[in-house]
CSV table of C-alpha atoms in Angstrom, one decimal:
chain,number,residue,atom,x,y,z
A,1,MET,CA,-4.2,1.2,19.8
A,2,THR,CA,-5.8,1.7,16.3
A,3,VAL,CA,-4.3,0.2,13.2
A,4,ARG,CA,-3.1,3.7,12.3
A,5,GLU,CA,-1.3,4.1,15.6
A,6,VAL,CA,0.4,0.7,15.2
A,7,CYS,CA,1.6,1.6,11.7
A,8,ALA,CA,2.9,4.9,12.9
A,9,GLU,CA,4.8,3.3,15.8
A,10,LEU,CA,6.4,0.9,13.2
A,11,LYS,CA,7.9,3.9,11.3
A,12,GLY,CA,5.0,4.4,9.0
A,13,ILE,CA,4.3,0.9,7.5
A,14,SER,CA,1.3,0.8,5.3
A,15,ARG,CA,-2.1,-0.5,6.5
A,16,ARG,CA,-1.9,-3.1,3.8
A,17,THR,CA,1.4,-4.4,5.3
A,18,PHE,CA,-0.3,-4.7,8.7
A,19,TYR,CA,-3.3,-6.6,7.2
A,20,ARG,CA,-0.9,-8.8,5.2
A,21,TRP,CA,1.0,-9.7,8.5
A,22,ARG,CA,-2.4,-10.5,10.0
A,23,GLU,CA,-3.2,-12.9,7.1
A,24,LEU,CA,0.2,-14.6,7.7
A,25,GLY,CA,-0.2,-14.6,11.5
A,26,ASP,CA,2.8,-12.3,12.0
A,27,ALA,CA,1.0,-9.2,13.4
A,28,PRO,CA,0.4,-8.3,17.0
A,29,ARG,CA,-2.8,-9.8,18.5
A,30,ALA,CA,-5.8,-7.7,17.7
A,31,PHE,CA,-9.5,-7.7,18.6
A,32,LYS,CA,-12.4,-6.4,16.6
A,33,LEU,CA,-14.9,-3.8,18.0
A,34,PRO,CA,-18.6,-4.1,17.3
A,35,ASN,CA,-18.3,-1.6,14.5
A,36,GLY,CA,-15.7,-3.8,12.8
A,37,GLU,CA,-12.6,-1.8,13.6
A,38,LEU,CA,-9.5,-3.5,14.9
A,39,ARG,CA,-7.7,-2.5,18.0
A,40,VAL,CA,-4.4,-3.8,19.6
A,41,TRP,CA,-3.7,-3.7,23.3
A,42,ARG,CA,-0.6,-1.7,24.0
A,43,SER,CA,0.7,-4.5,26.2
A,44,ASP,CA,0.2,-7.0,23.2
A,45,PHE,CA,2.0,-4.6,20.9
A,46,ASN,CA,5.0,-4.2,23.2
A,47,ALA,CA,5.2,-8.0,23.8
A,48,TRP,CA,5.1,-8.6,20.0
A,49,LEU,CA,7.7,-6.0,19.4
A,50,ASN,CA,10.0,-7.4,22.1
A,51,ALA,CA,9.7,-10.9,20.7
A,52,ARG,CA,10.8,-9.5,17.2
A,53,GLU,CA,13.7,-7.7,18.8
A,54,SER,CA,14.8,-10.8,20.7
A,55,ALA,CA,14.5,-13.0,17.5
A,56,ALA,CA,16.7,-10.5,15.6
A,57,ALA,CA,19.5,-10.5,18.2
């Protein structure tokens, strides 16, 4: 998933919010492509989201 897709899935958070979460270690695990763009595996995103939902319950 691209950063844009992740932000859209999270109800339109800003890219800045995503990068801030990365700085704080709170974002889903991402990897960098050779061109410098970030990608998130769908499975990592779902696991991250499930962990957040479990913590909130």
